[in-house]
Coordinates of C-alpha atoms and ligand atoms in Angstrom, one line a residue:
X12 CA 21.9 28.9 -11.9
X13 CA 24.6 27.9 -9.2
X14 CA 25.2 24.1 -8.4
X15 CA 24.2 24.4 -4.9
X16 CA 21.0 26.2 -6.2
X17 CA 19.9 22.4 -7.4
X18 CA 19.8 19.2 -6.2
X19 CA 18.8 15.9 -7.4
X20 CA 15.8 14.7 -4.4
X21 CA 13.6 11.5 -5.4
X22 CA 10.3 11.6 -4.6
X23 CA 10.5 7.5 -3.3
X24 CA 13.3 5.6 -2.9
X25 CA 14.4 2.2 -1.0
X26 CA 16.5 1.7 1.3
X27 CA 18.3 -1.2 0.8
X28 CA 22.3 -2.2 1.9
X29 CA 24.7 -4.8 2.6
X30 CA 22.6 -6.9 5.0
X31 CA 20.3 -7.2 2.1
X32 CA 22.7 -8.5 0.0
X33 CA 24.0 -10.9 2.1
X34 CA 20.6 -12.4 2.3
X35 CA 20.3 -12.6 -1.2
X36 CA 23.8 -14.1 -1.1
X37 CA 22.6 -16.8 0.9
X38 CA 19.6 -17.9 -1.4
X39 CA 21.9 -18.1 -4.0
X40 CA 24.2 -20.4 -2.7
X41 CA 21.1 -22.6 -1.1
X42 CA 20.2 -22.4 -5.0
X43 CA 16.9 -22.1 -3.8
X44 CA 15.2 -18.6 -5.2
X45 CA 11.7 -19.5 -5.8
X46 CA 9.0 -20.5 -3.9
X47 CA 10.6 -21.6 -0.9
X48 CA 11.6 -21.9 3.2
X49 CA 12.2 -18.0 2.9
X50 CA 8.7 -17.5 2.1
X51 CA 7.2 -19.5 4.6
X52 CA 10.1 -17.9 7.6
X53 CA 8.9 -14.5 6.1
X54 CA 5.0 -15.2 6.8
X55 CA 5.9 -17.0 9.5
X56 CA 7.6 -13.2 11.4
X57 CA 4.7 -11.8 9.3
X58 CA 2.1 -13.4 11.7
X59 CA 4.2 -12.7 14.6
X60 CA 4.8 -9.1 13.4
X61 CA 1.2 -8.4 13.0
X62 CA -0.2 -10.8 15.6
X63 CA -3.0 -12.2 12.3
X64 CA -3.0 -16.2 12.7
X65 CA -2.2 -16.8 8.9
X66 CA 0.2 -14.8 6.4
X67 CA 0.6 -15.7 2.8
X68 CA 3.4 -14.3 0.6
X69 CA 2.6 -13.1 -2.9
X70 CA 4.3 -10.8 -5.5
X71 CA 2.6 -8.0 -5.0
X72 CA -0.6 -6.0 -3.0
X73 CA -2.1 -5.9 -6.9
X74 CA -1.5 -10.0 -6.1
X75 CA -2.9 -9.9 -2.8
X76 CA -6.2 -7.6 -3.1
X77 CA -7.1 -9.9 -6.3
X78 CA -6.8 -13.5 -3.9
X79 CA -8.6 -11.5 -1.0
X80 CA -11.7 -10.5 -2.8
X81 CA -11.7 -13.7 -4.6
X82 CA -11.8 -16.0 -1.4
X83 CA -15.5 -14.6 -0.6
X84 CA -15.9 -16.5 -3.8
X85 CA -18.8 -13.8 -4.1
X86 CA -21.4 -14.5 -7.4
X87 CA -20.4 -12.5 -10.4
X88 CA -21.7 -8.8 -11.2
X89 CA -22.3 -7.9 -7.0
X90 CA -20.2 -4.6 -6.5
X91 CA -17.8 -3.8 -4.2
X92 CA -17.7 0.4 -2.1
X93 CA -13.3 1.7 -2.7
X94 CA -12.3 5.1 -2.8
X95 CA -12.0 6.8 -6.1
X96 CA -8.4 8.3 -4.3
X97 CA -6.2 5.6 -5.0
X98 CA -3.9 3.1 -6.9
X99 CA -5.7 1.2 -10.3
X100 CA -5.2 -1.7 -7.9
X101 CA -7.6 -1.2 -5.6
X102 CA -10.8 -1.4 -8.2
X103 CA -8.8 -3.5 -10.8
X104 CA -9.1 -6.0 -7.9
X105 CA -13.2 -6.3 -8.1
X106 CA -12.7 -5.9 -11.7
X107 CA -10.5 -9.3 -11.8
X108 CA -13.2 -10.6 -9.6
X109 CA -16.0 -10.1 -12.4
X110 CA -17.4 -7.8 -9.6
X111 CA -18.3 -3.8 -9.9
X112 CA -16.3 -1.1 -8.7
X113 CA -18.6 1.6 -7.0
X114 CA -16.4 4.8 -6.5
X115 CA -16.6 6.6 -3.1
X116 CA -15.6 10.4 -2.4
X117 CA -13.1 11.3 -0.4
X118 CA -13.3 12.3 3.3
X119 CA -12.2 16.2 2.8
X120 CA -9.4 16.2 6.2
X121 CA -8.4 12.5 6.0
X122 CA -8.7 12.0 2.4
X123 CA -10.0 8.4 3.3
X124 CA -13.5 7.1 2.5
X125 CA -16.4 9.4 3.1
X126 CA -19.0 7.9 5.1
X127 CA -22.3 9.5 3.5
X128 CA -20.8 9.2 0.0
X129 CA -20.5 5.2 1.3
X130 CA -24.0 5.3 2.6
X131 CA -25.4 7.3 -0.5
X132 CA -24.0 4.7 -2.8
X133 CA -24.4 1.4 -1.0
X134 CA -27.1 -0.9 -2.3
X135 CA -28.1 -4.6 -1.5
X136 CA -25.9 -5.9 -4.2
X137 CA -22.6 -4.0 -2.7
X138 CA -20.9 -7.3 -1.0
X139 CA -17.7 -5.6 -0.1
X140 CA -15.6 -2.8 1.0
X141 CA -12.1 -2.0 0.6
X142 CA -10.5 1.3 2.3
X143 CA -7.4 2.7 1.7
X144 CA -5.3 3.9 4.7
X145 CA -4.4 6.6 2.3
X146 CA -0.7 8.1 2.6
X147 CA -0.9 6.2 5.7
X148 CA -3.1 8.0 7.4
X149 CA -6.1 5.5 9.0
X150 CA -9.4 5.4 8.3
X151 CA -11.8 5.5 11.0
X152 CA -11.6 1.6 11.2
X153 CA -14.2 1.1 14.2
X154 CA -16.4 3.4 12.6
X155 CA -16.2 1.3 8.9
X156 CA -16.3 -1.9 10.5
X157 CA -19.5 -1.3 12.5
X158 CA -21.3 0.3 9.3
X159 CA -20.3 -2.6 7.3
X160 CA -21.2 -5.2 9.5
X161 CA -24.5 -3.5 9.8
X162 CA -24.3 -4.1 6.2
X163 CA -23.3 -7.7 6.2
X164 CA -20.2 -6.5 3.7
X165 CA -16.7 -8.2 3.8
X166 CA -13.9 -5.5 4.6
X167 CA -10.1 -6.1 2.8
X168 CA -8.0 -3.1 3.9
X169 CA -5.3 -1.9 1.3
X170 CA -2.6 -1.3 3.8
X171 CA 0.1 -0.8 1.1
X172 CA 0.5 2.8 2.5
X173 CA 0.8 1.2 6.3
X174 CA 3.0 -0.7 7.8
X175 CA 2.7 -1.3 11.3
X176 CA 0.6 1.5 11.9
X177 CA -1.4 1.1 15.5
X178 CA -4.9 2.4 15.4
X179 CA -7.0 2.2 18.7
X180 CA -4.3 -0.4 19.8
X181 CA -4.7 -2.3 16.9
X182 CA -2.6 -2.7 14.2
X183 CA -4.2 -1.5 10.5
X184 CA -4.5 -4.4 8.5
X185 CA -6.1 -6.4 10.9
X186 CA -9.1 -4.6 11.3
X187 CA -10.8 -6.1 8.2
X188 CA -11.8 -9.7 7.5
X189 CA -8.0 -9.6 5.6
X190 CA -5.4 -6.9 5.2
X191 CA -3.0 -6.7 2.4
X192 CA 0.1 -5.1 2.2
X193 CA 2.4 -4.2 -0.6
X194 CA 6.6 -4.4 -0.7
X195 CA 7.1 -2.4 -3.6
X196 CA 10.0 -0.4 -3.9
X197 CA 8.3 2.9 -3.2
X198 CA 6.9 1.4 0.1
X199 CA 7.6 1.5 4.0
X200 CA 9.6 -1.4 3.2
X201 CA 10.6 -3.5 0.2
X202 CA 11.3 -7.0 -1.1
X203 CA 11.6 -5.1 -5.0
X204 CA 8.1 -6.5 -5.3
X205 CA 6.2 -8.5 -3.1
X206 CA 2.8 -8.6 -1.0
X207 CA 1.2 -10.1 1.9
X208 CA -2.4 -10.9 2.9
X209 CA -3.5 -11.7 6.7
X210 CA -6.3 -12.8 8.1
X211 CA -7.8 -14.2 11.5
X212 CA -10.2 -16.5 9.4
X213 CA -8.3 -20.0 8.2
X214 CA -11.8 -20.4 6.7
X215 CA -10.6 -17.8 4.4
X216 CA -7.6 -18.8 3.2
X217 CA -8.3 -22.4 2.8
X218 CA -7.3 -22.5 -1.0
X219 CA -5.1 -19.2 -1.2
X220 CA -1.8 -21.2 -1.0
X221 CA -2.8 -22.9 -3.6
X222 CA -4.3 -19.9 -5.2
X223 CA -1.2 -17.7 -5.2
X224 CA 0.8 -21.3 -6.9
X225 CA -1.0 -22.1 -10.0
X226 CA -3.7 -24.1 -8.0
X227 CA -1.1 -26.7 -6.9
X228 CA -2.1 -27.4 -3.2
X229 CA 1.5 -28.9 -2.0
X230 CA 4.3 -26.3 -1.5
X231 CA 7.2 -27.8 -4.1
X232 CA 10.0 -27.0 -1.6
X233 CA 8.4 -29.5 0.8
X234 CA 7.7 -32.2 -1.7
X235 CA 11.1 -31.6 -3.0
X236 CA 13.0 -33.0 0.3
X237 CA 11.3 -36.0 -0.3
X238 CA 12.5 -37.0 -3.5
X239 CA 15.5 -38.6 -2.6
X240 CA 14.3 -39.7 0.9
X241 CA 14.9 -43.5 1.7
X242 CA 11.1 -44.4 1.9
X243 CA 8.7 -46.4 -0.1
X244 CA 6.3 -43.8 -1.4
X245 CA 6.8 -43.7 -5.3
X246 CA 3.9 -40.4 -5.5
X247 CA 5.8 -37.9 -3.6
X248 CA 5.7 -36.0 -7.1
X249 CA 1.7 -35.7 -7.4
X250 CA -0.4 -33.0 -6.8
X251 CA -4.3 -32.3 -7.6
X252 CA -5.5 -29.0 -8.8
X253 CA -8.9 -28.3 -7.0
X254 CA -8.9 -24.6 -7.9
X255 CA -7.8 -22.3 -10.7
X256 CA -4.4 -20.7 -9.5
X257 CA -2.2 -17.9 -10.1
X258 CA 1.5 -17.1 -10.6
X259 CA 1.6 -15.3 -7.5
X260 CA 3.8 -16.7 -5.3
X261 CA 6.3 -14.4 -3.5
X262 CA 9.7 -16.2 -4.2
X263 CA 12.8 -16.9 -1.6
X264 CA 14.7 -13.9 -3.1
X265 CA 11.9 -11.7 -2.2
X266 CA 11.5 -12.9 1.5
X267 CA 15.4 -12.6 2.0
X268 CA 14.9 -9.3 1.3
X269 CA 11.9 -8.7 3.5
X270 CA 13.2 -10.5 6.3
X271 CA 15.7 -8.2 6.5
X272 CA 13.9 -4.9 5.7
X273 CA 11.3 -6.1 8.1
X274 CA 14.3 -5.7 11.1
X275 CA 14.7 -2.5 10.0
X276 CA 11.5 -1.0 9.6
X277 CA 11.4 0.7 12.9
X278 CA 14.2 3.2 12.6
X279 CA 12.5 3.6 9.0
X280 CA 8.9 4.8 10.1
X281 CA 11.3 6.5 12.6
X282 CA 13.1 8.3 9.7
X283 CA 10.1 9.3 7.8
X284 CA 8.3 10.2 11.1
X285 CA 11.1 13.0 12.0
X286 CA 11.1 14.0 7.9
X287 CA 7.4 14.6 8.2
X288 CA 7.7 16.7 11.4
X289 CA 10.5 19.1 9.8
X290 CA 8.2 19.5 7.2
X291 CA 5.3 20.3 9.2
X292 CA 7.3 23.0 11.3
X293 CA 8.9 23.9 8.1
X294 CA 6.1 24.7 6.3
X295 CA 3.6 26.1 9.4
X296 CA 1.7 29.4 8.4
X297 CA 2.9 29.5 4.8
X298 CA 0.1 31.3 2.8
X299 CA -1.1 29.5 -0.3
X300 CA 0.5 25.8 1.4
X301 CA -1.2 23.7 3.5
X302 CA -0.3 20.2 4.6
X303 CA -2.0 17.2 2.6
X304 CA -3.1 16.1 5.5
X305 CA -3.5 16.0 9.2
X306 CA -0.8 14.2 9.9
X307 CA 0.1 12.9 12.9
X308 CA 3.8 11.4 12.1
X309 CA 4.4 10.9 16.1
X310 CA 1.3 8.3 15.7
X311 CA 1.4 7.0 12.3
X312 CA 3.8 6.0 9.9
X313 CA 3.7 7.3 6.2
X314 CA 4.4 6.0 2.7
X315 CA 3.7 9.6 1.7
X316 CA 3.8 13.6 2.6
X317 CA 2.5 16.1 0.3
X318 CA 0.8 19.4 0.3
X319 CA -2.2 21.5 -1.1
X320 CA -1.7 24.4 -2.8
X321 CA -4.0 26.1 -5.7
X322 CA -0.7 26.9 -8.0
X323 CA -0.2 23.4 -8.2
X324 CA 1.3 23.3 -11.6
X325 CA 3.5 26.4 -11.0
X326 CA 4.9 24.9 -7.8
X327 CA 5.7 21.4 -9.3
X328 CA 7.7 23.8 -12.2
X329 CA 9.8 25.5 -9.9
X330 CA 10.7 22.3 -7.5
X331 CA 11.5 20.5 -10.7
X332 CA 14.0 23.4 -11.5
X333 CA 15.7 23.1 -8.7
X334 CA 16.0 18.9 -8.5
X335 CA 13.2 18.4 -6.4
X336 CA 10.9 15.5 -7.7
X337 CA 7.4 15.8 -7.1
X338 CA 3.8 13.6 -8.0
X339 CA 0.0 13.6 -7.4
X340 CA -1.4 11.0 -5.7
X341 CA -3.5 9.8 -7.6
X342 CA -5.9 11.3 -10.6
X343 CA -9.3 9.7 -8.9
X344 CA -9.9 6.3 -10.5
X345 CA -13.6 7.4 -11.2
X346 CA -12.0 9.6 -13.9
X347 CA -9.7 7.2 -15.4
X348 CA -11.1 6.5 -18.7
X349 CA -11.1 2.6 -17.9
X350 CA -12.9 2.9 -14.7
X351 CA -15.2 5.9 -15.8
X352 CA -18.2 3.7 -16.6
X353 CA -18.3 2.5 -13.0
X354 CA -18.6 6.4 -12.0
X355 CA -21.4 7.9 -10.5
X356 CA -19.4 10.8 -9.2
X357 CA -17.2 11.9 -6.8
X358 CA -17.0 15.5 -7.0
X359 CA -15.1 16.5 -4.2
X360 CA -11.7 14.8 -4.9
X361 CA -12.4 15.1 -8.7
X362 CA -11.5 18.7 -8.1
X363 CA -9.7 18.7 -5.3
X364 CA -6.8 16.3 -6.5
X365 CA -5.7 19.4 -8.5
X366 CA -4.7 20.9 -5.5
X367 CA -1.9 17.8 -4.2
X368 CA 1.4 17.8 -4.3
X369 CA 3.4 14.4 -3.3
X370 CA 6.8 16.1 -2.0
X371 CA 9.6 13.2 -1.7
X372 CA 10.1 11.3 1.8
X373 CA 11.9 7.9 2.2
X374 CA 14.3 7.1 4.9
X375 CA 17.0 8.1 3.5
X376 CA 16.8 11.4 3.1
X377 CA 18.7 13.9 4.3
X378 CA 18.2 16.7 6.9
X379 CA 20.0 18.8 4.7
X380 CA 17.4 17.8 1.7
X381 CA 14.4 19.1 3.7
X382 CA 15.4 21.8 4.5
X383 CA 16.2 22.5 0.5
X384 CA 12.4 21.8 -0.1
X385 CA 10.9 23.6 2.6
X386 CA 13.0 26.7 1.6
X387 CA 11.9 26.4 -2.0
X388 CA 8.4 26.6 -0.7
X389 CA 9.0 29.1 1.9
X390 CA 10.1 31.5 -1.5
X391 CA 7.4 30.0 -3.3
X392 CA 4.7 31.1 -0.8
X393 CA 6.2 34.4 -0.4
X394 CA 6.1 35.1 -3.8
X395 CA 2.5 34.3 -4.2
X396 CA 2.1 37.0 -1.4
X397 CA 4.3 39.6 -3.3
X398 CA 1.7 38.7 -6.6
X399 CA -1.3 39.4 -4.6
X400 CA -0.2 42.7 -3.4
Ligands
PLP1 C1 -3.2 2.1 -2.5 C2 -2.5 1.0 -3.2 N1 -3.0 -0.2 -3.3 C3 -2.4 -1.2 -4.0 C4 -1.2 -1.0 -4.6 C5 -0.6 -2.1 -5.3 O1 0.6 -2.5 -4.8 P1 1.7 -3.4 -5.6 O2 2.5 -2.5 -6.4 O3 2.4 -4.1 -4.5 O4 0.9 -4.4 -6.4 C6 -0.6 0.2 -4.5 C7 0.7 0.4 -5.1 O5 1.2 1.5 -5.3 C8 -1.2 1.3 -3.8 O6 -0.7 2.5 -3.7

């Protein structure tokens, strides 16, 4: 095989450069890099960004979907309705919560909840919800938020596929009671690791500061001015503990970061929005390989493309011979062997997950890069053709 006849393609990758760096630059000489003013200018653009009323900064969406279902303070053993397509997260969050994951099948276009499977599993001890805007694509989010107020259950929305998607003329993650969003380095944008929750509700987040910082309800940054100030108060070090806390607080190195990433997130949806169409065109009316999706790149942003195909394994084989790293997103959770107690079945996506391929898109790829993976599949397909003749 020729050099030119491989690459080296990542399936995810961030996009991070000097402006970054300065940023970090900065913290360090503040010598400030934990929990700090970065954090609280970060939730403070986050707010504006999203138009919520309150932002808090964690370390990651794992961080965020935990604190969300925990501020219902809901009793233990009720069970909360998330797709069996997604990240351990997602149920791992009810499990924290000594509440029950009940697995939902997948809506066969969207890949996103299914309604009926909802309805067929929902029972009076379901309390909550939690849908995945899965790749990025959105849930029908007028349609799940009238069925679950119907049902008098709380709605978290795992946006870390999403950010700043507009759905209806709202933005996802503020559909739901809170929304919850993920900076991991495979995401829209990054901060290394790092998480935000919003919600409309101060109710809500009355002890999730102090939640996400060991159950300490004073930010240490702000006590920390006043320990040399010229005034009488000889307390400016106590705090009271009125809940039991986490180490979850994003930290100052993390919101430099996510300041700046945050600026340029625009010209990256942009990026992965023009990737996705040159894919889309690229790949039209191939036999055997049909987009993951319907996506709608000019309308959405996404965290990730991929295709179906029923020579999965065959296809992932040849990409990875010629440099091109693929994935699938994700075995269903209801098959996992920790979660597969919870399972009452899902049998659509359990088999149909067989048939995905993730295909790399971040927003630096190249032109020249797509067009390497769309002609693999282009010989791939045609290959397939010259078998079944
Ligand atoms: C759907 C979904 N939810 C939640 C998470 C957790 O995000 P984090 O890595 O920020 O904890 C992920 C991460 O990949 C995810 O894909």
């Amino acid at each position: 095989m020729k050099n030119s006849d491989r690459m080296n393609i990542r399936l995810f990758k961030p996009s991070l450069g000097q402006e970054e760096l300065e940023a970090i630059r900065d913290a360090f000489e503040r010598s400030w890099v934990g929990l700090g003013p970065k954090v609280a200018e970060f939730e403070e653009e986050w707010t504006r960004f999203t138009g919520s009323r309150i932002a808090v900064g964690v370390n990651s969406a794992t961080a965020a979907l935990h604190l969300a279902l925990a501020s219902f303070r809901f009793p233990e053993g009720k069970k909360v309705l998330v797709p069996s397509l997604t990240f351990s997260a997602t149920a791992s969050a009810a499990m924290y919560n000594r509440l029950i994951p009940v697995f939902v099948d997948s809506d066969p276009v969207t890949l996103g909840i299914d309604f009926e499977d909802a309805e067929r599993k929902y029972d009076s001890d379901c309390v909550a919800i939690v849908p995945v805007h899965y790749a990025g694509h959105p849930v029908e989010m007028e349609r799940l938020v009238e069925w679950s107020a119907a049902r008098r259950l709380k709605v978290v929305e795992d946006c870390a596929h999403t950010v700043g998607g507009m759905y209806r003329g709202k933005m996802l993650g503020r559909w739901g009671d809170i929304g919850c969003f993920s900076f991991e380095e495979k995401k829209l944008m990054t901060t290394g690791d790092g998480g935000m929750m919003v919600t409309d509700d101060p109710d809500l987040f009355r002890d999730v500061k102090a939640m996400r910082w060991v159950g300490i309800d004073k930010d240490n940054w702000r006590t920390a001015e006043r320990y040399t100030a010229s005034d009488k108060d000889a307390m400016h070090w106590y705090y009271e503990l009125n809940v039991l806390g986490y180490k979850y607080n994003m930290n100052d190195l993390a919101a430099s970061i996510g300041l700046v990433q945050l600026k340029k997130l625009p010209a990256f949806n942009r990026r992965r929005s023009e990737i996705i169409r040159l894919y889309l065109d690229g790949i039209a009316g191939l036999k055997g390989i049909d987009p993951l999706l319907p996506f709608e790149p000019e309308k959405y942003p996404y965290q990730m493309f991929g295709i179906r195909t029923d020579r999965r394994n065959e296809l992932i084989i040849r990409l990875k011979s010629l440099g091109i790293a693929t994935g699938c997103h994700y075995t269903p959770l209801s098959m996992q062997p920790l979660f597969r107690k919870y399972s009452t079945g899902c049998p659509y996506i359990e088999s149909e997950h067989n048939r995905f391929i993730t295909l790399p898109l971040h927003a630096d790829l190249a032109d020249s890069e797509v067009e390497f993976i769309i002609d693999a599949l282009r010989k791939f397909s045609r290959n397939e053709n010259e078998t079944d003749r």
